[in-house]
CSV table of C-alpha atoms in Angstrom, one decimal:
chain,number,residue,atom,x,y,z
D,1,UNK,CA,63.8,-19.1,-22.9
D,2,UNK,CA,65.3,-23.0,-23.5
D,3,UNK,CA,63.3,-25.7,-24.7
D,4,UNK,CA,63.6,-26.9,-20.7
D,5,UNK,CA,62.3,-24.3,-19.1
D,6,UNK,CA,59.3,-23.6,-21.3
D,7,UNK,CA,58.3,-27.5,-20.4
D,8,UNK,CA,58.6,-26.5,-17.2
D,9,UNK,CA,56.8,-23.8,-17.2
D,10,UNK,CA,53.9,-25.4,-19.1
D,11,UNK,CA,54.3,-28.6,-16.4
D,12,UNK,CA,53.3,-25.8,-14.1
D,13,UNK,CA,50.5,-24.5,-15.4
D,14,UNK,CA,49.0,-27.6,-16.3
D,15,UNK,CA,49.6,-28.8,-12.5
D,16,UNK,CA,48.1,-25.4,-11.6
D,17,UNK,CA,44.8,-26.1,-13.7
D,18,UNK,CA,44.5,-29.4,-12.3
D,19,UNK,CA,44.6,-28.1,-8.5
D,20,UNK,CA,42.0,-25.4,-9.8
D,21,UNK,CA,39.9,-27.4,-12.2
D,22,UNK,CA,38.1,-29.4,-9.1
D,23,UNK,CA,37.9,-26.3,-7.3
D,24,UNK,CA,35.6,-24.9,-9.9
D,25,UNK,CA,33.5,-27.9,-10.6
D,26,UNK,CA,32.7,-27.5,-7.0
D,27,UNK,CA,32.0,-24.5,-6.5
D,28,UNK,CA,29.8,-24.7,-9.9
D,29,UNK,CA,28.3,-28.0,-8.3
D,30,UNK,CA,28.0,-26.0,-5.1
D,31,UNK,CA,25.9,-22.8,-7.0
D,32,UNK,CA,23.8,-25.3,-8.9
D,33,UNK,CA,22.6,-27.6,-5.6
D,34,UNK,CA,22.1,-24.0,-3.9
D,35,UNK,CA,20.1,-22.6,-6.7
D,36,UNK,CA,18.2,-26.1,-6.4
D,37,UNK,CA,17.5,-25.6,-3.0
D,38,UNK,CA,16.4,-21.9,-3.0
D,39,UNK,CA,13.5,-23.0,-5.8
D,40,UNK,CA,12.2,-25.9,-4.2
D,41,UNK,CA,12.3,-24.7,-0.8
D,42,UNK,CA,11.1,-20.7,-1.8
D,43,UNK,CA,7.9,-21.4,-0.9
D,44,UNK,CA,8.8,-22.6,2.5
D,45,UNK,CA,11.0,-19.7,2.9
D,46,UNK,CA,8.0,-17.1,2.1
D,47,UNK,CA,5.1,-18.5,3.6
D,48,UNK,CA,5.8,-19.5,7.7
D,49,UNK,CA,2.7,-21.0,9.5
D,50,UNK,CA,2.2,-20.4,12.8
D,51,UNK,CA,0.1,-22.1,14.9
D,52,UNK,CA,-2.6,-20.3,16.3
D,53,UNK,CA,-3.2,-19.0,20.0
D,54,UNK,CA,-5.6,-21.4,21.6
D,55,UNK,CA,-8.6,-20.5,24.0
D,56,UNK,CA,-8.5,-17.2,22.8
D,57,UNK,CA,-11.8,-15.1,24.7
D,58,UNK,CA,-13.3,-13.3,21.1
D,59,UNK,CA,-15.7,-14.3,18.5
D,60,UNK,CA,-14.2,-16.6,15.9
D,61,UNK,CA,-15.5,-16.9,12.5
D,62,UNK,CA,-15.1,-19.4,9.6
D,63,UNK,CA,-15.2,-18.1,6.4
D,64,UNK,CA,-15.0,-21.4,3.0
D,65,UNK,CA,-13.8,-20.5,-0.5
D,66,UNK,CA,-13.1,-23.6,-2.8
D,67,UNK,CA,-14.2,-26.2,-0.4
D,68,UNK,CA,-11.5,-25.3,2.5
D,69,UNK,CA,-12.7,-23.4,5.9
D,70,UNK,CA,-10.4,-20.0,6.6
D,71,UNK,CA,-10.5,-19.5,10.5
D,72,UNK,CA,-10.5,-15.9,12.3
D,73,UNK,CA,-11.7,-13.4,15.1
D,74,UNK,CA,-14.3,-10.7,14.6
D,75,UNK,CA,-13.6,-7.7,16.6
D,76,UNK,CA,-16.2,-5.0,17.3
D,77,UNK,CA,-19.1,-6.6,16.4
D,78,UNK,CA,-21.7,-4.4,14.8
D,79,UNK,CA,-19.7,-1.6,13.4
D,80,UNK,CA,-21.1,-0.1,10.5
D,81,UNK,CA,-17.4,0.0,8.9
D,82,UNK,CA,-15.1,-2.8,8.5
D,83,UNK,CA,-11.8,-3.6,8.1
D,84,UNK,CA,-9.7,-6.7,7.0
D,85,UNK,CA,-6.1,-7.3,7.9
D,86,UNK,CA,-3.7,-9.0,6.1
D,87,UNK,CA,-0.8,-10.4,8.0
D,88,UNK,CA,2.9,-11.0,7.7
D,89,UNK,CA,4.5,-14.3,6.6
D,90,UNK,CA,5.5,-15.7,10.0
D,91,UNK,CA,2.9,-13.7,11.6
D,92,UNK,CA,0.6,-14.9,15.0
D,93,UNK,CA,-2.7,-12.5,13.5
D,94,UNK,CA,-4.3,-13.0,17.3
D,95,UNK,CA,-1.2,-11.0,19.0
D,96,UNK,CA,-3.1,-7.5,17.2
D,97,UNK,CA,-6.5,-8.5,19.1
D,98,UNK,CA,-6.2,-5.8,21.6
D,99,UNK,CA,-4.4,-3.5,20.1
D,100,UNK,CA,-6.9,-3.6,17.0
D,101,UNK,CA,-9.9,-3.8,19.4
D,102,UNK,CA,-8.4,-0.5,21.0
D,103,UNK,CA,-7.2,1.3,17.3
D,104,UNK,CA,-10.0,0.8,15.2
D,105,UNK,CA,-13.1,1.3,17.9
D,106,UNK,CA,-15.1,2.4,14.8
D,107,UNK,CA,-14.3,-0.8,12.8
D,108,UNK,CA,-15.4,-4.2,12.9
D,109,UNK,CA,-12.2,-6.2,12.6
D,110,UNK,CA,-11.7,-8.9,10.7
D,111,UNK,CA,-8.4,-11.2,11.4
D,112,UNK,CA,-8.4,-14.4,9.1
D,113,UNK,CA,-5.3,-16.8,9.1
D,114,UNK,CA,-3.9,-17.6,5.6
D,115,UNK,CA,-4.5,-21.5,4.5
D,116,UNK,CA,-2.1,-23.5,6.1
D,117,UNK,CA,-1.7,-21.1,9.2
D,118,UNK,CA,-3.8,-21.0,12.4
D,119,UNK,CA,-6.7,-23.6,12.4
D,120,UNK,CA,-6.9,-22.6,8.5
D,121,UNK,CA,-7.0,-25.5,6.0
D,122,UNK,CA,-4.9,-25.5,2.7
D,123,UNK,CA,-1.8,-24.4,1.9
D,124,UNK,CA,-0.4,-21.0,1.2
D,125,UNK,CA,0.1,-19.5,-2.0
D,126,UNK,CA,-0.2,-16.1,-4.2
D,127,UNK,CA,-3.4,-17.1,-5.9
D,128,UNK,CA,-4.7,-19.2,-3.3
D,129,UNK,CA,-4.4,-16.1,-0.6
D,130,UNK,CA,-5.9,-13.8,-3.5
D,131,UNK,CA,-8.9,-15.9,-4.0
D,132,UNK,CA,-9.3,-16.3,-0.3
D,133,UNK,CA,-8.9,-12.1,0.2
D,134,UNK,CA,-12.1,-12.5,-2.3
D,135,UNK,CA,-14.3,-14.8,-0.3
D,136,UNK,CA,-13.4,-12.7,2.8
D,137,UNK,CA,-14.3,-9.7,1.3
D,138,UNK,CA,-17.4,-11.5,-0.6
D,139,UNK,CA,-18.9,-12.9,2.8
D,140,UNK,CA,-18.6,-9.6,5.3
D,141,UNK,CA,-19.2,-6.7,1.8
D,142,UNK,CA,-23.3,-7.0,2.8
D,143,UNK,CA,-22.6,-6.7,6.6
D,144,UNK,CA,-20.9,-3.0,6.2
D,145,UNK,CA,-21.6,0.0,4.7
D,146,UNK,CA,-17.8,0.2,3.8
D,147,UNK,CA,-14.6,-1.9,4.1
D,148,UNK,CA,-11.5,-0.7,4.6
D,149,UNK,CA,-7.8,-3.0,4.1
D,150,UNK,CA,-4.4,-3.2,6.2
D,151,UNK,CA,-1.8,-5.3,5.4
D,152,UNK,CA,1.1,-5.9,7.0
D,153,UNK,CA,4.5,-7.2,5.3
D,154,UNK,CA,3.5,-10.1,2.7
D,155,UNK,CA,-0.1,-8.9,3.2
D,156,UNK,CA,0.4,-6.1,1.7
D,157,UNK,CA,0.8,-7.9,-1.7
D,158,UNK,CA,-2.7,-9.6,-0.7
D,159,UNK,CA,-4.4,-5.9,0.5
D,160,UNK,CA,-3.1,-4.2,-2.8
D,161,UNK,CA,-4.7,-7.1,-5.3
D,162,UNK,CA,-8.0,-6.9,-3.3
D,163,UNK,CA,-8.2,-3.0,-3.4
D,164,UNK,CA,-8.0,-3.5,-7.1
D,165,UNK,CA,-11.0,-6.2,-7.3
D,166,UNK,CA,-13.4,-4.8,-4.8
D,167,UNK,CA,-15.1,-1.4,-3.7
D,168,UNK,CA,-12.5,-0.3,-0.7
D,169,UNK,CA,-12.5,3.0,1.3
D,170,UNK,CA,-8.9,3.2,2.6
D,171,UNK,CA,-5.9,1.1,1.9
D,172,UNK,CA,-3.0,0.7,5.2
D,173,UNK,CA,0.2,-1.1,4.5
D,174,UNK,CA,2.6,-1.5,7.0
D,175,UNK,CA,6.4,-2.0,5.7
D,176,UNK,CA,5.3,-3.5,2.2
D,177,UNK,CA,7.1,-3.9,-1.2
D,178,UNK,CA,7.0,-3.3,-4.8
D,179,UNK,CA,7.2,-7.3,-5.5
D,180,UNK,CA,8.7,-10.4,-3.5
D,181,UNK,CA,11.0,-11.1,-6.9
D,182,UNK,CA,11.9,-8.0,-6.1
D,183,UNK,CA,13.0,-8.6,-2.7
D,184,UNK,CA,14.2,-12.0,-2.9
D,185,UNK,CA,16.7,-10.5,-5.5
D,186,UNK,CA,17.7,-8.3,-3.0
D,187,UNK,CA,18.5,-11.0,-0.3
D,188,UNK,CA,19.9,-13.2,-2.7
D,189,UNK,CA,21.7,-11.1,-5.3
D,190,UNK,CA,24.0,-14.1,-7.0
D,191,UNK,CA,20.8,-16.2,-8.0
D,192,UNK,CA,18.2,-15.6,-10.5
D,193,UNK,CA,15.6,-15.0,-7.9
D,194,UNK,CA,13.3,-12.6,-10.1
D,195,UNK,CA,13.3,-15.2,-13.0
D,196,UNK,CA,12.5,-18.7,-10.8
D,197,UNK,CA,10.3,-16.7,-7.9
D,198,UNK,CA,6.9,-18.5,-8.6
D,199,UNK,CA,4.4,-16.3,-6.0
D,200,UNK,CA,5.8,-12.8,-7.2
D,201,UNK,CA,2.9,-10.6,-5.3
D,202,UNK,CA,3.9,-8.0,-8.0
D,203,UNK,CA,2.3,-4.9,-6.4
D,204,UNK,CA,3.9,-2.8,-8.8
D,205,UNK,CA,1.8,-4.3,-11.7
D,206,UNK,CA,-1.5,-2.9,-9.3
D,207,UNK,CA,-0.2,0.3,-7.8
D,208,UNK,CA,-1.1,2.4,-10.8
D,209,UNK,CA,-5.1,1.3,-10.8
D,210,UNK,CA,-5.5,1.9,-7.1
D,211,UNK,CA,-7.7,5.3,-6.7
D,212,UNK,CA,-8.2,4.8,-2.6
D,213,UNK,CA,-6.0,7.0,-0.3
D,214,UNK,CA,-3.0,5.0,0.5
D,215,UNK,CA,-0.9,5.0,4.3
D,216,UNK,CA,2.3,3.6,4.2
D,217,UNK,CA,4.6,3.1,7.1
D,218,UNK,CA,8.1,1.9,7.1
D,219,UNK,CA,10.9,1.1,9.2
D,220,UNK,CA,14.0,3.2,9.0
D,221,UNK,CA,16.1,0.2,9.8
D,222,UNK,CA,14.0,-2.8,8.0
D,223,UNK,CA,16.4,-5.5,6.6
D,224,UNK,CA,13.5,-7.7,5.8
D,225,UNK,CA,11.8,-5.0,3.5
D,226,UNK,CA,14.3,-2.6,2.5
D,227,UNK,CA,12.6,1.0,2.2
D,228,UNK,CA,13.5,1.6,-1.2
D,229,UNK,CA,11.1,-1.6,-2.1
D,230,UNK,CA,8.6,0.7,0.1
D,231,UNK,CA,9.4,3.7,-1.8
D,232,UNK,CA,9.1,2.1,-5.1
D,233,UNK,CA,5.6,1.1,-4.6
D,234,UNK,CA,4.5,4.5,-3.2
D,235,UNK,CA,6.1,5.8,-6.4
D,236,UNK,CA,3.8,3.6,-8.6
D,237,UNK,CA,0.7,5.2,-6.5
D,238,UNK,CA,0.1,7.3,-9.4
D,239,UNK,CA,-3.4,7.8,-9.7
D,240,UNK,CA,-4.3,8.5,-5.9
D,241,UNK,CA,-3.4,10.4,-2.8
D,242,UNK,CA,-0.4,8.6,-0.1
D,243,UNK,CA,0.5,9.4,3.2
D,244,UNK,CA,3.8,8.0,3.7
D,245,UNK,CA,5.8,7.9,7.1
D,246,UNK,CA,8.8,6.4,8.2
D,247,UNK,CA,9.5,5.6,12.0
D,248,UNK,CA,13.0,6.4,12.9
D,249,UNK,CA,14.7,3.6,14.7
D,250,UNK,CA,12.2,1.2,13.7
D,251,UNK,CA,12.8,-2.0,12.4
D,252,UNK,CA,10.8,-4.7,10.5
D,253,UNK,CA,9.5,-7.3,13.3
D,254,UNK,CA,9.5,-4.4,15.7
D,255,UNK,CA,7.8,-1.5,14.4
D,256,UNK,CA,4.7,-2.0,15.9
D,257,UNK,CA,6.2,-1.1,19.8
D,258,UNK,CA,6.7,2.3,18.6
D,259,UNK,CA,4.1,4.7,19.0
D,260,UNK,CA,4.6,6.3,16.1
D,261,UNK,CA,2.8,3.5,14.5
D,262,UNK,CA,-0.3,3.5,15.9
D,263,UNK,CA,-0.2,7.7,15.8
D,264,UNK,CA,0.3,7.1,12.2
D,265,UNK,CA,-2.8,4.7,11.5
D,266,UNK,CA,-5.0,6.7,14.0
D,267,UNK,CA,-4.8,10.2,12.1
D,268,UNK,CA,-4.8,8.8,8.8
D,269,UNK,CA,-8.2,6.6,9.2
D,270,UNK,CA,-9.9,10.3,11.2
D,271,UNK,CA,-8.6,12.5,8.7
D,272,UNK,CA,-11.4,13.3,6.4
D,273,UNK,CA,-11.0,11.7,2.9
């Protein structure tokens, strides 16, 4: 090759670099303000108040743990057993009245918004809905001769913790997951979403201490939760007996119109344990 052509060639190559160089600063630029963006904003990507129902025709009840007010319903009044939901993320808790009141006739229900959703003060968080599954727990334990937990979606993470801090009979979780870091990687699998996650509801690290017969039901075509986050987590339920079912043609937000759902949760809570 002559002297002219490999300056050409290099002339090339250096006008090739300089029509890729920018694009690469900008994609990098473009990764970096994205990654900002998912950390800052995670927690308004987890936690999604809703406002809650007004005039709604059932006892409410207020419930304070570190100088905030919680707001709920109490359904079936005067049960000897109770039960305490735990909702999803974006989740109206008031839309289960009926159902609940109708499911669990033996149970006095207890529906609390998270801080920050309903007429709940505060805002949401992983320790802050801990502590608050405490207080709930705390203020109804003397009322009942047992308590029982459901959670659904992200209040599955809460349900778990609290069957690991108090006396529970029963534990029913509705399309939950090992961890949120472990999810969020999964939805976002070119960040570093399980090293910058800062409310990691790592159920995984509880499963193994939980000694309370488990129900989990899942969604067969749940894009929120995955199954294998479900299956995970059931496979850390070392130490106790699990009842799993999976709903066929179910998904995440709508596994709740099948009737396999509530066939599920009735023969589970009457089968003796």
């Amino acid at each position: 090759m002559s002297y002219h052509s490999r300056l050409r060639g290099y002339a090339n190559t250096t006008g090739q670099m300089k029509t890729i160089l920018p694009l690469i600063y900008l994609l990098g630029a473009g990764y970096l303000l994205s990654l900002g963006l998912l950390y800052f904003l995670q927690r308004n990507i987890l936690y999604q108040p809703v406002a809650s129902s007004a005039d709604i025709p059932r006892e409410a009840i207020s419930i304070a743990n570190e100088g905030l007010k919680l707001h709920g319903w109490r359904l079936n009044k005067g049960q000897s057993k109770a039960l305490i939901y735990f909702g999803g993320n974006a989740e109206t808790i008031s839309d289960n009245i009926i159902l609940f009141e109708s499911m669990f006739q033996d149970y006095t229900v207890y529906l609390i918004n998270y801080r920050g959703y309903g007429n709940s003060e505060g805002s949401p968080g992983e320790a802050e809905l801990f502590s608050d599954a405490l207080a709930i727990y705390d203020r109804i334990q003397d009322w009942h001769s047992s308590t029982s937990l459901f959670g659904r979606s992200l209040g599955s993470g809460v349900a778990v913790y609290l069957s690991t801090q108090r006396q529970i009979e029963q534990l029913i979780l509705l399309t939950p997951y090992d961890s949120i870091a472990n999810v969020g990687q999964s939805h976002y699998p070119l960040f570093p979403v399980k090293y910058l996650i800062k409310d990691r509801f790592d159920s995984l690290k509880y499963a193994p201490e939980i000694a309370i017969p488990v129900l989990i039901v899942t969604a067969e075509l749940d894009r929120v939760i995955p199954i294998k986050h479900s299956e995970a987590l059931r496979d850390q339920l070392i130490n106790t007996s699990v009842v799993y079912r999976m709903i066929s043609g179910a998904a995440h937000n709508n596994i709740t119109d099948f009737p396999e759902y509530r066939e599920a949760i009735e023969r589970f809570i009457e089968a003796p344990k």
